CSV table of C-alpha atoms and ligand atoms in Angstrom, one decimal:
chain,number,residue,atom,x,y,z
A,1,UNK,CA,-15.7,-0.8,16.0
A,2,UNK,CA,-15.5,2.3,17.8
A,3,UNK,CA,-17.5,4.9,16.8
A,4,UNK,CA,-15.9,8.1,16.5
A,5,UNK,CA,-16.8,11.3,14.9
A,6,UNK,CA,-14.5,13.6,15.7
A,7,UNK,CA,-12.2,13.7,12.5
A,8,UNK,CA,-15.4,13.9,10.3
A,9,UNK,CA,-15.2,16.6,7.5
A,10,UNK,CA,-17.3,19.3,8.1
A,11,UNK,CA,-18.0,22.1,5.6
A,12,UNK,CA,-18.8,25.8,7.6
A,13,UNK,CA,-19.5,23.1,10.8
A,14,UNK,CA,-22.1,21.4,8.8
A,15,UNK,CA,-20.8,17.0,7.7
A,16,UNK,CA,-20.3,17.1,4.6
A,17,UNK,CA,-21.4,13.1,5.2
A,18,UNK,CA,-25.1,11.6,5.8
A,19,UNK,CA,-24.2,10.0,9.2
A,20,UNK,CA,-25.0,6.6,7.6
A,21,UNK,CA,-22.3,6.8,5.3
A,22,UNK,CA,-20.0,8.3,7.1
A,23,UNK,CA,-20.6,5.1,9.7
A,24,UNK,CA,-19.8,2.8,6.7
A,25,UNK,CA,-17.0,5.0,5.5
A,26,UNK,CA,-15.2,4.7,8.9
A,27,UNK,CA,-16.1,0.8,8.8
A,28,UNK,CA,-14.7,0.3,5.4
A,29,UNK,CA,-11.5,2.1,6.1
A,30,UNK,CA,-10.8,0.5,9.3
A,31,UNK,CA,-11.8,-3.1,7.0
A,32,UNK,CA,-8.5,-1.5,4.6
A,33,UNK,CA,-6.1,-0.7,7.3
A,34,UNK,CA,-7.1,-4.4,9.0
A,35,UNK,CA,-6.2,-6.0,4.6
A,36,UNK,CA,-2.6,-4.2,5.6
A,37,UNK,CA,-1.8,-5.2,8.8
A,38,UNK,CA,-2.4,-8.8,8.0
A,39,UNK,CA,-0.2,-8.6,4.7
A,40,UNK,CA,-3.5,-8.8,2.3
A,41,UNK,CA,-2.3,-6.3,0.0
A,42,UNK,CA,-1.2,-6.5,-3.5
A,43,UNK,CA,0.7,-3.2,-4.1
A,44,UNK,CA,-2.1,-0.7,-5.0
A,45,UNK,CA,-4.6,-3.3,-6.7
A,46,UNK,CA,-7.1,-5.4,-5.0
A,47,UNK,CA,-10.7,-3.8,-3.2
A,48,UNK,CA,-13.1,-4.2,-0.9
A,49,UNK,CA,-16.6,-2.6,-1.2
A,50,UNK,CA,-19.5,-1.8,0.8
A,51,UNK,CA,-23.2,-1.3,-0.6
A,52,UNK,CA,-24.8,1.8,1.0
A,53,UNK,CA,-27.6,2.1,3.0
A,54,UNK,CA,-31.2,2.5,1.7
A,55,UNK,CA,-30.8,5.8,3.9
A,56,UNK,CA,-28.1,7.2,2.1
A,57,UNK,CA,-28.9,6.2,-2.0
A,58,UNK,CA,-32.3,6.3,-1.7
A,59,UNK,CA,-32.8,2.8,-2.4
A,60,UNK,CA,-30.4,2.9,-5.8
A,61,UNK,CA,-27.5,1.0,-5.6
A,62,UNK,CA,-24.7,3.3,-4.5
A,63,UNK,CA,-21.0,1.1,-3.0
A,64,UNK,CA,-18.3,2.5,-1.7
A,65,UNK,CA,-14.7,1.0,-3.0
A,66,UNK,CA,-10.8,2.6,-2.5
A,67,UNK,CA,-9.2,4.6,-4.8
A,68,UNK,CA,-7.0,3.6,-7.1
A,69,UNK,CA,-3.7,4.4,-6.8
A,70,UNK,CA,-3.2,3.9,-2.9
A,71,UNK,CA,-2.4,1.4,-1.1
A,72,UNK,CA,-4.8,-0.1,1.6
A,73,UNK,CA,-2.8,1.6,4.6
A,74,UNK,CA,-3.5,5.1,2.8
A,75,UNK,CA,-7.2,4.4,2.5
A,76,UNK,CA,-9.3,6.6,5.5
A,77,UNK,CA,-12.5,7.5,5.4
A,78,UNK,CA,-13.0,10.6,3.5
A,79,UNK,CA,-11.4,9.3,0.6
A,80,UNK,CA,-13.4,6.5,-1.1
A,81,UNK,CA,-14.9,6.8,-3.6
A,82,UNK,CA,-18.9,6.2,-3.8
A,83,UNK,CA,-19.9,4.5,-6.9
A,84,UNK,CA,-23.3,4.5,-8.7
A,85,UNK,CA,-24.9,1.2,-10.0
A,86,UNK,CA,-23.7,2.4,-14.0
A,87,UNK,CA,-20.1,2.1,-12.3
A,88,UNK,CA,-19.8,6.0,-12.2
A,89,UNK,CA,-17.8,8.0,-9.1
A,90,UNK,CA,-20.7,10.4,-7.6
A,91,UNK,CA,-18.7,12.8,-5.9
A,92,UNK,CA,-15.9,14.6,-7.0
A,93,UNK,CA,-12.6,13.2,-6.6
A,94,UNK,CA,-9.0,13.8,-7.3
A,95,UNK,CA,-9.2,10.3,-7.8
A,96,UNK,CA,-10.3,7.1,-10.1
A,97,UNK,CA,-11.6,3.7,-9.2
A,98,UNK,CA,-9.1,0.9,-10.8
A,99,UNK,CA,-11.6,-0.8,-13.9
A,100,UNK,CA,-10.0,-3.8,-13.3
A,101,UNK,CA,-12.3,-5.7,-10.4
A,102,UNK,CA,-15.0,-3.0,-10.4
A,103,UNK,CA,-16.3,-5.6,-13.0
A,104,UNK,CA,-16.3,-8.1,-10.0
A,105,UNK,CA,-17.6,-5.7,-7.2
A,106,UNK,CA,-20.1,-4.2,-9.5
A,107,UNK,CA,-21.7,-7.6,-10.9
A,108,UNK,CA,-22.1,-8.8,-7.5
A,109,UNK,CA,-23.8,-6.0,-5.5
A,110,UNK,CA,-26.0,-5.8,-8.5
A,111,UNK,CA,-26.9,-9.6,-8.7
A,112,UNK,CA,-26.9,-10.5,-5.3
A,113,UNK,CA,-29.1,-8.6,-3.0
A,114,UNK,CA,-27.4,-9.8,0.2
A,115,UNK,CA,-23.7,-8.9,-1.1
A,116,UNK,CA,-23.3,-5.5,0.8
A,117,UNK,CA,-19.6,-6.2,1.1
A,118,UNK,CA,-17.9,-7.7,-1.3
A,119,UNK,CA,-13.8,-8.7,-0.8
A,120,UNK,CA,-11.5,-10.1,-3.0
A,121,UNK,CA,-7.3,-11.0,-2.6
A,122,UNK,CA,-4.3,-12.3,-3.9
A,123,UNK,CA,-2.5,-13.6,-1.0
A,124,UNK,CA,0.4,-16.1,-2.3
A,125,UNK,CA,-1.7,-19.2,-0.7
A,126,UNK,CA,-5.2,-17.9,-1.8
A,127,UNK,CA,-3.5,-17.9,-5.1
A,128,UNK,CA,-2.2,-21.1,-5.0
A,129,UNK,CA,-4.8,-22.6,-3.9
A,130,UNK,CA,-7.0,-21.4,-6.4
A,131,UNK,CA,-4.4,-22.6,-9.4
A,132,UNK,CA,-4.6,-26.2,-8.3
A,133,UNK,CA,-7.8,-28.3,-10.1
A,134,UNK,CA,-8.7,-29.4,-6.6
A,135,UNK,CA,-9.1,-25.7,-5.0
A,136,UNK,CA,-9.5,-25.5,-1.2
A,137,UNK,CA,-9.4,-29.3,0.5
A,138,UNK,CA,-11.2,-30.1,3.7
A,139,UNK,CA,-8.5,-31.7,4.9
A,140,UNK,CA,-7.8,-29.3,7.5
A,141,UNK,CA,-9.5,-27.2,10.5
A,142,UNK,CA,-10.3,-24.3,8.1
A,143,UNK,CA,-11.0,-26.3,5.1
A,144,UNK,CA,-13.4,-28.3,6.5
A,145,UNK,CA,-15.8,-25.6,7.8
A,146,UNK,CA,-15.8,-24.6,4.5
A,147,UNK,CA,-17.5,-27.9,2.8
A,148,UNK,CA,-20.1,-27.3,0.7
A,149,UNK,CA,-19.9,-23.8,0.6
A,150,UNK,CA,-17.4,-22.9,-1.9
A,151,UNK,CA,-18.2,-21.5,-5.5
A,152,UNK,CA,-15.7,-21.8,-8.3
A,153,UNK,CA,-15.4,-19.5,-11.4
A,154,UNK,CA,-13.1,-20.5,-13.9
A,155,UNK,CA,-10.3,-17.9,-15.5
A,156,UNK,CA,-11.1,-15.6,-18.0
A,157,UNK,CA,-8.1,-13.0,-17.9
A,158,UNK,CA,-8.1,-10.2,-16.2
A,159,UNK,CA,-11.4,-9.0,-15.2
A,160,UNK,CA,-12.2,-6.0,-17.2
A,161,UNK,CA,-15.6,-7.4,-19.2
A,162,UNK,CA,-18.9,-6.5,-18.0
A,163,UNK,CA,-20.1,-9.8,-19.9
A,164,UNK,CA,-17.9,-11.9,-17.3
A,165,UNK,CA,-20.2,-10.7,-14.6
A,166,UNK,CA,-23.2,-13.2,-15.8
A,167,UNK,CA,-21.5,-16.1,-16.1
A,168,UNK,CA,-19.4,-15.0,-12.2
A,169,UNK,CA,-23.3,-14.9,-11.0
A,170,UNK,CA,-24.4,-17.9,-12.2
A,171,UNK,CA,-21.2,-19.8,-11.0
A,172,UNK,CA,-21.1,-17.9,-7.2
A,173,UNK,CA,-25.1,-18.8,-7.2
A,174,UNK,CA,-25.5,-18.5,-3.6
A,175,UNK,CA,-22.3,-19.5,-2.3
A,176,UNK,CA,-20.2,-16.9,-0.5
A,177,UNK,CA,-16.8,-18.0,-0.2
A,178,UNK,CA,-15.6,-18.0,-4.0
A,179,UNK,CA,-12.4,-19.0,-5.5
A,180,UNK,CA,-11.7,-17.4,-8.7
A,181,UNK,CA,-9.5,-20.1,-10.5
A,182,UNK,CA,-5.5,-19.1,-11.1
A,183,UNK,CA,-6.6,-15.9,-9.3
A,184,UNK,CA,-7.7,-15.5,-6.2
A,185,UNK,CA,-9.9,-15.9,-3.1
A,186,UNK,CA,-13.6,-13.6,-2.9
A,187,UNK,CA,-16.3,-13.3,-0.1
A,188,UNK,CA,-19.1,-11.6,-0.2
A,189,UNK,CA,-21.3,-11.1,3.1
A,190,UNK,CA,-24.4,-8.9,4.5
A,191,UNK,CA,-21.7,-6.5,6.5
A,192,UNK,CA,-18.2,-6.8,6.3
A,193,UNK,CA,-17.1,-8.7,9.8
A,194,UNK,CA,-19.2,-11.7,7.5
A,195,UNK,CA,-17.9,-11.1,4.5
A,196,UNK,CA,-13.9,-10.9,6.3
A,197,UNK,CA,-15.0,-14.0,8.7
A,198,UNK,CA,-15.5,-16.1,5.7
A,199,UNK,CA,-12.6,-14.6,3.5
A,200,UNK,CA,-10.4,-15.4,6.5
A,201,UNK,CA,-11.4,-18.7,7.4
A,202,UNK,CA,-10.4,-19.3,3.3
A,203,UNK,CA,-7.0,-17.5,4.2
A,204,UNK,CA,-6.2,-20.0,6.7
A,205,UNK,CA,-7.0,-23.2,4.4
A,206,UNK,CA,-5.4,-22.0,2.1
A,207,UNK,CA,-2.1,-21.0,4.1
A,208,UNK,CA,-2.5,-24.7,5.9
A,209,UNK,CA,-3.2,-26.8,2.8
A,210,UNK,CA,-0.3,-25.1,0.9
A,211,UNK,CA,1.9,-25.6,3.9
A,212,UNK,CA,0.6,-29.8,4.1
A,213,UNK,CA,1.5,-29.9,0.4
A,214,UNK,CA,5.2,-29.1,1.5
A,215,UNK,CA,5.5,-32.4,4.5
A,216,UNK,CA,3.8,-34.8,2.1
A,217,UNK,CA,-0.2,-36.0,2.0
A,218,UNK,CA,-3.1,-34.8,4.7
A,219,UNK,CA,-4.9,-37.4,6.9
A,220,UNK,CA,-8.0,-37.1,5.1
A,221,UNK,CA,-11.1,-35.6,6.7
A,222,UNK,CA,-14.3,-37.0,5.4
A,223,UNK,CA,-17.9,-35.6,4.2
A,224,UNK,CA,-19.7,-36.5,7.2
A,225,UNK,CA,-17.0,-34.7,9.8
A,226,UNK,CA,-16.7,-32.0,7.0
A,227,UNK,CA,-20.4,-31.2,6.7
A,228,UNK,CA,-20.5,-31.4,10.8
A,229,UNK,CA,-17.5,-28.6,10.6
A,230,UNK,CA,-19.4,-26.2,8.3
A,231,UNK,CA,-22.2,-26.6,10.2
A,232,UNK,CA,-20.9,-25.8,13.5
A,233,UNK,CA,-18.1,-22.8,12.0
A,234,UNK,CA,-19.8,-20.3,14.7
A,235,UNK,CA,-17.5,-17.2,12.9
A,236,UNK,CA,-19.6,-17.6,10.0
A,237,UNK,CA,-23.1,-17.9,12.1
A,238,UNK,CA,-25.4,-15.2,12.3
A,239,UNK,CA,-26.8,-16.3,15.4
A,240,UNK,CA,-22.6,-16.0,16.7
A,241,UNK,CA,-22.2,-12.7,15.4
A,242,UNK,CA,-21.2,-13.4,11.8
A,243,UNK,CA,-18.1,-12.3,12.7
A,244,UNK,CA,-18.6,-8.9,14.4
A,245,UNK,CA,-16.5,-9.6,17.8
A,246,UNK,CA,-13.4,-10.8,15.8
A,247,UNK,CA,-13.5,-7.5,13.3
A,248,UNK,CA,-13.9,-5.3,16.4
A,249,UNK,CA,-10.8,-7.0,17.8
A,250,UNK,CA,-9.0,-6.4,14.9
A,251,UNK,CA,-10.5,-2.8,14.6
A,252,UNK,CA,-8.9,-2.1,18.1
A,253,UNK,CA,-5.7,-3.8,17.1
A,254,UNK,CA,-5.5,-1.4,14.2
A,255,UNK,CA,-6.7,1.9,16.4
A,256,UNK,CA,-3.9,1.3,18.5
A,257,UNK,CA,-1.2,1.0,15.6
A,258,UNK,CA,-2.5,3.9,13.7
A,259,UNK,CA,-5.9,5.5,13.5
A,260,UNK,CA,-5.3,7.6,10.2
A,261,UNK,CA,-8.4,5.9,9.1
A,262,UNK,CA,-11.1,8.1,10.8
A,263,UNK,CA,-10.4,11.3,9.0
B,1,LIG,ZN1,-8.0,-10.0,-8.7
């Protein structure tokens, strides 16, 4: 994304920001604004988080999630909310984090040392997808690069219960496209263009399957083209990027709509 540091808030000229996290603030917020222009939103509920550098929380696990009560196209930088590891805002705010997913965010960061960003949605077809008992199919382009790599966790209600977290763990193992059963689609990735790459590759088998469902059954793809497909998913590869030219597009689609993000 573009780097730009001109909106930064400053207190008597000095940031008010370590330059690491004002980096991953601007990062994050663009990530929000990119949720709304595609139509991930659900009202004012929903996150996306982002572990902070060593450089910043002194190797303690500090993330970085929106506040509750906006909705993703209000999110900039200067107002999320940094969150110790006990759950707890560390700056003042005028504002709360919403309890309800923190569970999810918060277990994962913890547990899994290469989560540093963690998304989750409710998009109609992740949603769908996720309420039938075969989840996401590799029956199509998307689907297929997916194969083998998808975690399911069974419903327990809404996520409000720390002891939820163990058992999401256990299920997610090392997997980082996870559906959470009846309710929604999660990634989790060592930035966020990996983290979005895979959550958006789940978008689109989940938007494709639910529409094949509608004209009747899908020519079926097997394991061996499947495994071949994951293999070769070059959005999702490291060595291709994991993602980063395809958020920078984004991020420069969403600069030139509205750039509120980088105050
Ligand atoms: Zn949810």
């Amino acid at each position: 994304m573009t780097k730009s540091k001109a909106a930064e808030p400053t207190i008597f000229g000095a940031s008010i920001f370590h330059p690491d996290e004002w980096q991953a603030r601007l990062e994050l917020a663009a990530c929000y604004r990119i949720f709304a222009m595609l139509g991930w939103t659900e009202m004012i509920f929903n996150h996306i988080s982002l572990r902070l550098p060593d450089s910043v929380s002194d190797g303690t696990l500090q993330f970085l999630i929106n506040p509750f009560g906006l909705h993703y196209s209000e999110v900039c930088a200067s107002n999320l909310l940094r969150i110790d590891a006990s759950g707890k805002v560390i700056d003042a705010s005028r504002y709360k984090p919403n309890p309800a997913g923190m569970v999810l965010h918060q277990a994962i960061h913890q547990g899994i040392q290469q989560a540093h960003c963690v998304m989750h949605t409710h998009t109609t077809a992740g949603v769908a997808v996720a309420s039938v008992a075969q989840g996401i199919e590799q029956h199509n382009f998307y689907g297929a690069q997916l194969f083998e790599r998808i975690a399911y966790h069974d419903f327990e209600g809404i996520t409000l219960h720390p002891e939820e977290g163990e058992r999401l763990l256990k299920n997610i193992g090392d997997r980082q496209a996870v559906v959470l059963r009846n309710h929604g689609l999660l990634s989790w990735g060592v930035s966020i263009p990996q983290a979005f790459a895979i959550l958006w590759t789940m978008q689109r088998a989940c938007e494709i399957q639910y529409a094949t469902a509608s004209l009747g059954q899908p020519i079926p793809v097997s394991d061996e083209v499947a495994r071949q497909c994951a293999a070769e998913a070059l959005q999702i590869d490291p060595s291709f990027g994991a993602g980063r030219d395809m958020f920078d597009a984004l991020c420069r689609q969403v600069d030139r709509i509205d750039d509120s993000y980088k105050i």
